[in-house]
PDB file of C-alpha atoms and ligand atoms in Angstrom:
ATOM      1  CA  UNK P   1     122.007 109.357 145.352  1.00 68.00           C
ATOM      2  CA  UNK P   2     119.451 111.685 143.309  1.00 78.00           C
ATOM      3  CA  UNK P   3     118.055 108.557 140.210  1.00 87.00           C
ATOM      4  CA  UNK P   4     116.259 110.050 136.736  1.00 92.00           C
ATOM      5  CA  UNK P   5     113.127 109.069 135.927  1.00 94.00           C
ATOM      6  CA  UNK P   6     114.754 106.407 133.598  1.00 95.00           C
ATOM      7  CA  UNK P   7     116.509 104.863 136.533  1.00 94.00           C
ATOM      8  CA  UNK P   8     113.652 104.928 138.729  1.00 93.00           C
ATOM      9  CA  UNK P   9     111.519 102.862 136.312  1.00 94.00           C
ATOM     10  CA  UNK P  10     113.997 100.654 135.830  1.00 95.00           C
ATOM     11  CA  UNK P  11     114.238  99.945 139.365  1.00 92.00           C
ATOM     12  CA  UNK P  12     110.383  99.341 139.611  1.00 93.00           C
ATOM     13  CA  UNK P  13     110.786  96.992 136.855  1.00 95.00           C
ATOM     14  CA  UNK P  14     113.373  95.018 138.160  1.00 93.00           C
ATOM     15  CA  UNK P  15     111.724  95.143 141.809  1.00 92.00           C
ATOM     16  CA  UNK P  16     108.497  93.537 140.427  1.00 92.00           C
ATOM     17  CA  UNK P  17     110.089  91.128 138.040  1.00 93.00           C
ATOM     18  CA  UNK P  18     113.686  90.441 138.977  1.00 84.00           C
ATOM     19  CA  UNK P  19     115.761  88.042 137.938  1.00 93.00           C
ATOM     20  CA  UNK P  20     115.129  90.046 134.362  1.00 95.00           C
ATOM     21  CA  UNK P  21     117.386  90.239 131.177  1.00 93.00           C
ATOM     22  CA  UNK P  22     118.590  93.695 129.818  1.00 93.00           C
ATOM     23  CA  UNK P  23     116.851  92.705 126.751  1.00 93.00           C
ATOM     24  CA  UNK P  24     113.254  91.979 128.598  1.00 94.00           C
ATOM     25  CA  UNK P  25     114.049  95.834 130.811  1.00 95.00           C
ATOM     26  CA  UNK P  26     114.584  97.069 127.034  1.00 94.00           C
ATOM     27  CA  UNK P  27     111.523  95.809 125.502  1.00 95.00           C
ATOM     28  CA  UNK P  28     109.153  96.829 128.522  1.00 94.00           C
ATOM     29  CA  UNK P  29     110.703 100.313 127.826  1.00 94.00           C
ATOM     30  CA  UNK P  30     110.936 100.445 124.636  1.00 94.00           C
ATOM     31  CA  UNK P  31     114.268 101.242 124.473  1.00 94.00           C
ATOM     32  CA  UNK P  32     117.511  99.612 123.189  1.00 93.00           C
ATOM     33  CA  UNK P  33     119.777  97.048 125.088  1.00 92.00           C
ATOM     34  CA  UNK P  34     123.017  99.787 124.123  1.00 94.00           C
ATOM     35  CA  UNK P  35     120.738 102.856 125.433  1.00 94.00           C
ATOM     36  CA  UNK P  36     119.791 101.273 128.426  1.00 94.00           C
ATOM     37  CA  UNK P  37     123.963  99.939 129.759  1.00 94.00           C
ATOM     38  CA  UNK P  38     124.908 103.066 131.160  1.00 95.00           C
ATOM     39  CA  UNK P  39     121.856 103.448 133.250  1.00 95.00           C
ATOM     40  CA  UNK P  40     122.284  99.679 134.395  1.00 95.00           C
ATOM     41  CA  UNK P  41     125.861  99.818 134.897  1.00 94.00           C
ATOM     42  CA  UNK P  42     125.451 103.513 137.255  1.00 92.00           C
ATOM     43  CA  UNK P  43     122.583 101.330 139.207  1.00 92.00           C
ATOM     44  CA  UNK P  44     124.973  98.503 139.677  1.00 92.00           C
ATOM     45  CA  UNK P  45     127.778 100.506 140.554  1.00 89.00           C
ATOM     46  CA  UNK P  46     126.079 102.028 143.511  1.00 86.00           C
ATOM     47  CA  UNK P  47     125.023  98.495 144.688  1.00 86.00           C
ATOM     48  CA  UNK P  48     121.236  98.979 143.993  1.00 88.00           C
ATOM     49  CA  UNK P  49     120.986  95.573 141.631  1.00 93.00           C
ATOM     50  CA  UNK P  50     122.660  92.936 141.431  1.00 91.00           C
ATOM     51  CA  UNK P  51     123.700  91.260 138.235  1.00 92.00           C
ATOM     52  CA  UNK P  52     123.908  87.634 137.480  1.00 90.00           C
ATOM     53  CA  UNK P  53     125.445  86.299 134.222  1.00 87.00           C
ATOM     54  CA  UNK P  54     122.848  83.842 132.733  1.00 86.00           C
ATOM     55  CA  UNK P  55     120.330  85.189 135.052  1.00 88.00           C
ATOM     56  CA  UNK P  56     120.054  89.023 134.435  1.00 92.00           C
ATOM     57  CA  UNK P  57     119.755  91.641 137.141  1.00 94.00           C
ATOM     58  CA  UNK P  58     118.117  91.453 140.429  1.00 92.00           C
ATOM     59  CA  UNK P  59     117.298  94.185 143.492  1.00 90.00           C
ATOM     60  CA  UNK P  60     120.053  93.701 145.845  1.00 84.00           C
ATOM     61  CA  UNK P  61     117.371  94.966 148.861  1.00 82.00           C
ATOM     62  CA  UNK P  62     119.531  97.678 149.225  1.00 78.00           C
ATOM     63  CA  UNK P  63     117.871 101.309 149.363  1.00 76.00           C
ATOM     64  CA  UNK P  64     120.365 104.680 149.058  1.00 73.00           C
ATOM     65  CA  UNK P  65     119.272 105.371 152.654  1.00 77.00           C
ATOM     66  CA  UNK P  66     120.803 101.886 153.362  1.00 78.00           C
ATOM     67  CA  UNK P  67     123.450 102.666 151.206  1.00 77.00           C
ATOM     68  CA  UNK P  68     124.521 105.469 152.922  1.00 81.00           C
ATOM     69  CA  UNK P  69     124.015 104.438 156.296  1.00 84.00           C
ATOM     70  CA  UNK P  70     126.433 101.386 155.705  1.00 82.00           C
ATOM     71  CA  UNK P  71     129.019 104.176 154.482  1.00 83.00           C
ATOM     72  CA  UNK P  72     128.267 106.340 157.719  1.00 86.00           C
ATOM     73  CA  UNK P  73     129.185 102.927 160.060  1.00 88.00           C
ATOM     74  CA  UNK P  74     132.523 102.363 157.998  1.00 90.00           C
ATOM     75  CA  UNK P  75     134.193 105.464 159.415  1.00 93.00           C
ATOM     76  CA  UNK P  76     135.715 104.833 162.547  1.00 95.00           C
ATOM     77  CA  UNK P  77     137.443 106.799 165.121  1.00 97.00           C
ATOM     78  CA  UNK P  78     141.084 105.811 164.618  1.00 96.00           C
ATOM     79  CA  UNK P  79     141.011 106.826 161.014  1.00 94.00           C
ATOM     80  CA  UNK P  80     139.719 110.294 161.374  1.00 93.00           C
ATOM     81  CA  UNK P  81     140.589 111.444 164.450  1.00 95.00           C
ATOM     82  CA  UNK P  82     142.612 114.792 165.154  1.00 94.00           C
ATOM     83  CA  UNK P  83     145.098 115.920 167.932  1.00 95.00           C
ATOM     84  CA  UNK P  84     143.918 116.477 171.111  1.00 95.00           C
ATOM     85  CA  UNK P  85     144.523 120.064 172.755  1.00 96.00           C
ATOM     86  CA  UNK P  86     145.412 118.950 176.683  1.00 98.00           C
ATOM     87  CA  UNK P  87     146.313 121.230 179.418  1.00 98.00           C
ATOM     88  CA  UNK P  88     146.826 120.380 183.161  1.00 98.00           C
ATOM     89  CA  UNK P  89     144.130 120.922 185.872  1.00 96.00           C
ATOM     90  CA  UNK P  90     146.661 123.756 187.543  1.00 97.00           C
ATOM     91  CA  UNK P  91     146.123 125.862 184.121  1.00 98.00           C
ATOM     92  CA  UNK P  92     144.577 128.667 184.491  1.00 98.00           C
ATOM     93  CA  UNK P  93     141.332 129.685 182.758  1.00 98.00           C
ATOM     94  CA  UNK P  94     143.210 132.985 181.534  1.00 97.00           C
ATOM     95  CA  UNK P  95     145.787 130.553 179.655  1.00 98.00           C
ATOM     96  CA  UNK P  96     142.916 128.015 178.615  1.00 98.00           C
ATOM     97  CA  UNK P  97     141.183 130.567 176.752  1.00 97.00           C
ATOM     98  CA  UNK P  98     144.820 131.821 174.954  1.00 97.00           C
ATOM     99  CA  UNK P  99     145.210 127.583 174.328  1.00 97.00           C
ATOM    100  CA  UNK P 100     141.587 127.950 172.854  1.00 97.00           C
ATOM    101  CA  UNK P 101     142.494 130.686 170.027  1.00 96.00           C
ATOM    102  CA  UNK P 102     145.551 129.547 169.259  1.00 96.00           C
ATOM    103  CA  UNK P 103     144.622 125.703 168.709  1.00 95.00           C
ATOM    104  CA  UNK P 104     141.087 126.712 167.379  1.00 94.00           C
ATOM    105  CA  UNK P 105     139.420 124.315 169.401  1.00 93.00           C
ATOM    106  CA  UNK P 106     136.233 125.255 171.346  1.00 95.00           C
ATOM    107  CA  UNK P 107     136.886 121.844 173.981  1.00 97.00           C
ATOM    108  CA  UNK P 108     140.219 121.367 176.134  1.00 98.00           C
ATOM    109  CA  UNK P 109     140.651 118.260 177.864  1.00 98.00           C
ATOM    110  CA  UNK P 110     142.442 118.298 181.090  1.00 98.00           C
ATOM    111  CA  UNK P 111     145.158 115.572 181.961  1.00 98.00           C
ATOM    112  CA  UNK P 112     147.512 114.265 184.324  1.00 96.00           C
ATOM    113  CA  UNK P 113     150.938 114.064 184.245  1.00 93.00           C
ATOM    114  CA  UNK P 114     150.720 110.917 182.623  1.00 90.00           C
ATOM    115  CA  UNK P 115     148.005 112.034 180.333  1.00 94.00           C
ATOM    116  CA  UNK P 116     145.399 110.615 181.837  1.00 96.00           C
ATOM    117  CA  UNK P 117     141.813 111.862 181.380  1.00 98.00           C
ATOM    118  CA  UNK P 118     140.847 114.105 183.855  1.00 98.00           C
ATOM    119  CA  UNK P 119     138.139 116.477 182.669  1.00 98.00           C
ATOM    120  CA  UNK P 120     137.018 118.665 180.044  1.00 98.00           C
ATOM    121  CA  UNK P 121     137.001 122.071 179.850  1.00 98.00           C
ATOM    122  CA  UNK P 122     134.219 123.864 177.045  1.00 97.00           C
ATOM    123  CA  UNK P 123     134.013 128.015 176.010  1.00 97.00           C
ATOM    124  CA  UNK P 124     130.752 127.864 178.190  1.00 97.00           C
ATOM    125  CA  UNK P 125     133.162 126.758 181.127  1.00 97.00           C
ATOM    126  CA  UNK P 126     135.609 129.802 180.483  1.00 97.00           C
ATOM    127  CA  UNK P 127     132.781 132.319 180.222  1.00 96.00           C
ATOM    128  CA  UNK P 128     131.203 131.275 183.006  1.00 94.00           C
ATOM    129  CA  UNK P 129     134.239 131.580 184.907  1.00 93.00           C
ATOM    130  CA  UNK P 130     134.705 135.260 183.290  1.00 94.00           C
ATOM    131  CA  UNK P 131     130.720 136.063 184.715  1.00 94.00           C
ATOM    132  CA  UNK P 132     131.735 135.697 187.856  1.00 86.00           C
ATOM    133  CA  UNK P 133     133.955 138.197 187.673  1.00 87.00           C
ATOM    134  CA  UNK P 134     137.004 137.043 189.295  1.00 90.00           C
ATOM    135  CA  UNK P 135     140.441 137.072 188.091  1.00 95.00           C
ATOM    136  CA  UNK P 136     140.632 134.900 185.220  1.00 96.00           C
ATOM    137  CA  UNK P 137     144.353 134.250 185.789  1.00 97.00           C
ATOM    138  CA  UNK P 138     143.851 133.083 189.519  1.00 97.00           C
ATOM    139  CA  UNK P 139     141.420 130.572 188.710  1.00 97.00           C
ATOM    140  CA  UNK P 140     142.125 126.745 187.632  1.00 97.00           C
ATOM    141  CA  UNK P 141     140.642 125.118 184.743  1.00 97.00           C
ATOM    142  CA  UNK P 142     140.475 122.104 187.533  1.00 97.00           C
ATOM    143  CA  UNK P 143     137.455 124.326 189.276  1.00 96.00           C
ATOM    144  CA  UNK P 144     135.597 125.010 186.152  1.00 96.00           C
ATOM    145  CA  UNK P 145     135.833 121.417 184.098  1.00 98.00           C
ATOM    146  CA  UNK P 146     133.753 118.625 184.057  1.00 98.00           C
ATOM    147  CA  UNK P 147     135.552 115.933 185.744  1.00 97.00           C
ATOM    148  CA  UNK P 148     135.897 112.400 185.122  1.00 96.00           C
ATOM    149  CA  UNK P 149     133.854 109.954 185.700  1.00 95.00           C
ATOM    150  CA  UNK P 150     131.006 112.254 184.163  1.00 97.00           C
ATOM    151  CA  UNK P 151     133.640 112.860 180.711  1.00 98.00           C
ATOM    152  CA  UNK P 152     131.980 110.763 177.628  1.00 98.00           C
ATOM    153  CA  UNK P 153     134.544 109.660 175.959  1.00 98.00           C
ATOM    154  CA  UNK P 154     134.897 107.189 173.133  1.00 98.00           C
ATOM    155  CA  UNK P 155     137.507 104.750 171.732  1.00 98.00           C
ATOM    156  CA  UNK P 156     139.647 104.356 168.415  1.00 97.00           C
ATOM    157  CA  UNK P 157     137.491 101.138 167.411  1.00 97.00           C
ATOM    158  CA  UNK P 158     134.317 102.750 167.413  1.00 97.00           C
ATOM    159  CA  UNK P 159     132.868 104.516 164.569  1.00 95.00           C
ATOM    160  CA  UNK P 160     132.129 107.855 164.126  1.00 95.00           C
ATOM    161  CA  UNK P 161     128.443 107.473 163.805  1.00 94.00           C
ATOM    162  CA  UNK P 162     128.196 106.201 167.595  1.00 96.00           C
ATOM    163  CA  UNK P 163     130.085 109.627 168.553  1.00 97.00           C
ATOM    164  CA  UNK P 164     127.998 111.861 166.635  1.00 96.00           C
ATOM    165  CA  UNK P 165     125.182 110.003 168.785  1.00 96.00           C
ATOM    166  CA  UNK P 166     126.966 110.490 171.999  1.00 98.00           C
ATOM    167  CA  UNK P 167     127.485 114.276 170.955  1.00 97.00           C
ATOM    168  CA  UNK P 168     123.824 114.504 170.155  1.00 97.00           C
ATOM    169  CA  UNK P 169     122.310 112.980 173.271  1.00 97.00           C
ATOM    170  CA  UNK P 170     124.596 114.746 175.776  1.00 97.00           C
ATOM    171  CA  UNK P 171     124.343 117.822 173.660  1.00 97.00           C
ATOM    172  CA  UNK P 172     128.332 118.098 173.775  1.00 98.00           C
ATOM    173  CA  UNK P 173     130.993 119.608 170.842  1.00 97.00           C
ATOM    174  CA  UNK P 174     133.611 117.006 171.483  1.00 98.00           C
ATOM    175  CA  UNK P 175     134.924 113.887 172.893  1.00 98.00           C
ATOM    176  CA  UNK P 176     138.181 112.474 173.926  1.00 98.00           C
ATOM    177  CA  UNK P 177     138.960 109.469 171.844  1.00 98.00           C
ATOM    178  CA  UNK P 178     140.608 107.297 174.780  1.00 98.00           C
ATOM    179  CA  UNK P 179     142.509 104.347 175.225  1.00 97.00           C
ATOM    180  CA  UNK P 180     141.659 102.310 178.572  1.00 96.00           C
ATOM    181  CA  UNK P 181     144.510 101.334 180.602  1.00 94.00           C
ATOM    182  CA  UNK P 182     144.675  99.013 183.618  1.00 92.00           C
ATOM    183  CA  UNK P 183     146.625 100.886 186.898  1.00 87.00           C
ATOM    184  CA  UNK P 184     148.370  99.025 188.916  1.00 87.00           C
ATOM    185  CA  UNK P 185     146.293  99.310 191.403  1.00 89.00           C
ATOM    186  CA  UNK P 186     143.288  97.709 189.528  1.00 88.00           C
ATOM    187  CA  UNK P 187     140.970 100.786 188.768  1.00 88.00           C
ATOM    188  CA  UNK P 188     141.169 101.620 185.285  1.00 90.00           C
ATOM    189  CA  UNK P 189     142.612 105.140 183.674  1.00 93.00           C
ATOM    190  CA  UNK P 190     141.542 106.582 180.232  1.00 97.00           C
ATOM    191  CA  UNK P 191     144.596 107.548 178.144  1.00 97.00           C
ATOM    192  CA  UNK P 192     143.705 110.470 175.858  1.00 97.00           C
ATOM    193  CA  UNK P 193     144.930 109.955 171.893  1.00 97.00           C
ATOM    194  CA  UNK P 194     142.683 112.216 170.064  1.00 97.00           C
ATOM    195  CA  UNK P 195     139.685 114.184 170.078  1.00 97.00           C
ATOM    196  CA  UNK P 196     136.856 114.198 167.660  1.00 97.00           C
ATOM    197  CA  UNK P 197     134.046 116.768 167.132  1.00 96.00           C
ATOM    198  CA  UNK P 198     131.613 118.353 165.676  1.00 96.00           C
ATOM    199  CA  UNK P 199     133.627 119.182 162.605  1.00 94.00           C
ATOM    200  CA  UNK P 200     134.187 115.623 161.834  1.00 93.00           C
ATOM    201  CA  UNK P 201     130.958 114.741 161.431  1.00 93.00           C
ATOM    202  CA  UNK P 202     130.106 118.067 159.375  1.00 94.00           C
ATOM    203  CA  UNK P 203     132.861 117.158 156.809  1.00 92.00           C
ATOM    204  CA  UNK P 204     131.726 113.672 156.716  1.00 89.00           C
ATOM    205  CA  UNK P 205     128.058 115.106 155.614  1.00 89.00           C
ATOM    206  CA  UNK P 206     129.277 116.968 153.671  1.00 90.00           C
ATOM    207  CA  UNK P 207     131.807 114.301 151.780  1.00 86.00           C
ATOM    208  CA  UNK P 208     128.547 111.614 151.727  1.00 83.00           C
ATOM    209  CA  UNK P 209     126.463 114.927 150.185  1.00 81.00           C
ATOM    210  CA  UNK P 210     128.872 115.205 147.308  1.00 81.00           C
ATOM    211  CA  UNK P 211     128.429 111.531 146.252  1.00 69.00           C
ATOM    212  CA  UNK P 212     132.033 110.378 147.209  1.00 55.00           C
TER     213      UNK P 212
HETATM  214  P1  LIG A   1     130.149 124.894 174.613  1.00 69.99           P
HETATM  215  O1  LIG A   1     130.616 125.262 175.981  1.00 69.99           O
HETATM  216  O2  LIG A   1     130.944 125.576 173.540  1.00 69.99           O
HETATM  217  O3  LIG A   1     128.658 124.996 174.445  1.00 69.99           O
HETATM  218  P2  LIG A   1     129.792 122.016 174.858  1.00 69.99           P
HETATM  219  O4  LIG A   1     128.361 122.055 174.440  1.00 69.99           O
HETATM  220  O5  LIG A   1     130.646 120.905 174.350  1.00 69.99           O
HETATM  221  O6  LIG A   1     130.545 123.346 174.446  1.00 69.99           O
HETATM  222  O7  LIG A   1     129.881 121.985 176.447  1.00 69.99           O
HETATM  223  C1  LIG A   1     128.756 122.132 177.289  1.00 69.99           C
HETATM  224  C2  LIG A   1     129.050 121.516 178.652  1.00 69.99           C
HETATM  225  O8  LIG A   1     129.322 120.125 178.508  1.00 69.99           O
HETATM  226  C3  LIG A   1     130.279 122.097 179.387  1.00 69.99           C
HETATM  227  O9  LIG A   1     129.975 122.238 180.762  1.00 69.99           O
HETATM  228  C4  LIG A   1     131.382 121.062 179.179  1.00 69.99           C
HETATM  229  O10 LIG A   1     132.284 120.987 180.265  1.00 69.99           O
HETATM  230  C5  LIG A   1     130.586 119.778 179.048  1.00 69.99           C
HETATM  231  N1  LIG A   1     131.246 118.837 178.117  1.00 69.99           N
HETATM  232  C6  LIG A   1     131.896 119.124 176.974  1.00 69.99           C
HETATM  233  N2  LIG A   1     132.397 117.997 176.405  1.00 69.99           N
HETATM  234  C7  LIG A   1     132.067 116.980 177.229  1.00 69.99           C
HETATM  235  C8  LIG A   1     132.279 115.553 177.208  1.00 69.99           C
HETATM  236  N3  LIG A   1     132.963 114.955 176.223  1.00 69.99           N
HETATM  237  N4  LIG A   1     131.788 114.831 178.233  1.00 69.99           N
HETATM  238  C9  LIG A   1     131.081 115.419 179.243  1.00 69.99           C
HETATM  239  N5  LIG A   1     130.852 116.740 179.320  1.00 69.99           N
HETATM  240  C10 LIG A   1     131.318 117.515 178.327  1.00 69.99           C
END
């Protein structure tokens, strides 16, 4: 959040000398109590002071960095997420590239019959398969992916800040938002129920750029 000059000093003002009246901001300004409400009331709004009746306005500690950072946490997987594109590991990487244009998705995850994580398959994947010059349409995606357990994945519960980390340190487009289930044999299985990318985050930044 860009402040005016006005704004800014009456931050300082309040930082130095908080709890302070409207009327003793005024008077250090040299303004009126009526000129100075809508700047107080915009600074309140956005959580930068605090107001007290009786008491008068105090810094709530909270810089816009902070401010937006605590907006950034709030989003979580489950709310945002989109529709996963799945294919089987028998698909071939002819048919995964088709499934790529026509779901505009640059990641495919590959499932089981019960949709159960597998792997994931990326464009880098496909045209790496294409360099070595075989036929496209006799190889598997299940030779190309990048098979479980090495898949980072995340959950519904998690925010979307902690998967635009995971994408950042692994260097990855997209995860499979997964839901852990317990076999009956003991091991545990990763149900896929969405996918979240790149693009999430990028219309997040660009939601928290507009001020929303
Ligand atoms: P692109 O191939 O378009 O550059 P990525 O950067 O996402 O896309 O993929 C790079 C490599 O990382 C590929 O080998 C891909 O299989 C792998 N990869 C993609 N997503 C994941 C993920 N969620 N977990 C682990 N590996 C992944």
């Amino acid at each position: 959040m860009d402040l005016t000059k006005r704004q800014e000093e009456i931050m300082s003002i309040v930082k130095d000398n908080g709890p302070i009246t409207s009327e003793q901001i005024a008077e250090r300004l040299s303004l009126t109590r009526a000129t100075l409400r809508p700047d107080l009331a915009i600074l309140t709004m956005a959580g930068l002071l605090d107001a007290r009746p009786r008491v008068g306005y105090f810094f709530s500690g909270k810089t816009p960095n902070r401010l937006v950072a605590q907006k950034i946490k709030r989003v979580l997987i489950g709310e945002i997420k989109s529709l996963p594109v799945v294919v089987k590991d028998d698909c071939s990487a002819h048919n995964a590239i088709v499934n790529m244009f026509l779901e505009d998705c640059g990641t495919l995850f590959v499932v089981s019959d019960n949709n159960l994580l597998q792997g994931v398959v990326s464009r880098k994947d496909l045209l790496k398969a294409a360099l070595g010059g075989k036929d496209l349409n006799s190889i598997p995606v299940g030779v190309v992916m990048t098979r479980m357990p090495n898949v980072v994945t995340v959950e519904s519960d998690e925010t979307l800040w902690k998967a635009a980390k995971k994408m950042a340190v692994h260097e990855i487009d997209a995860l499979p938002v997964v839901r852990r289930i317990r076999m009956d044999d003991g091991s545990e299985g990763f149900e896929v129920v969405g996918r979240v990318s790149k693009s999430n985050v990028t219309r997040l930044f660009v939601e928290l750029g507009e001020g929303l």
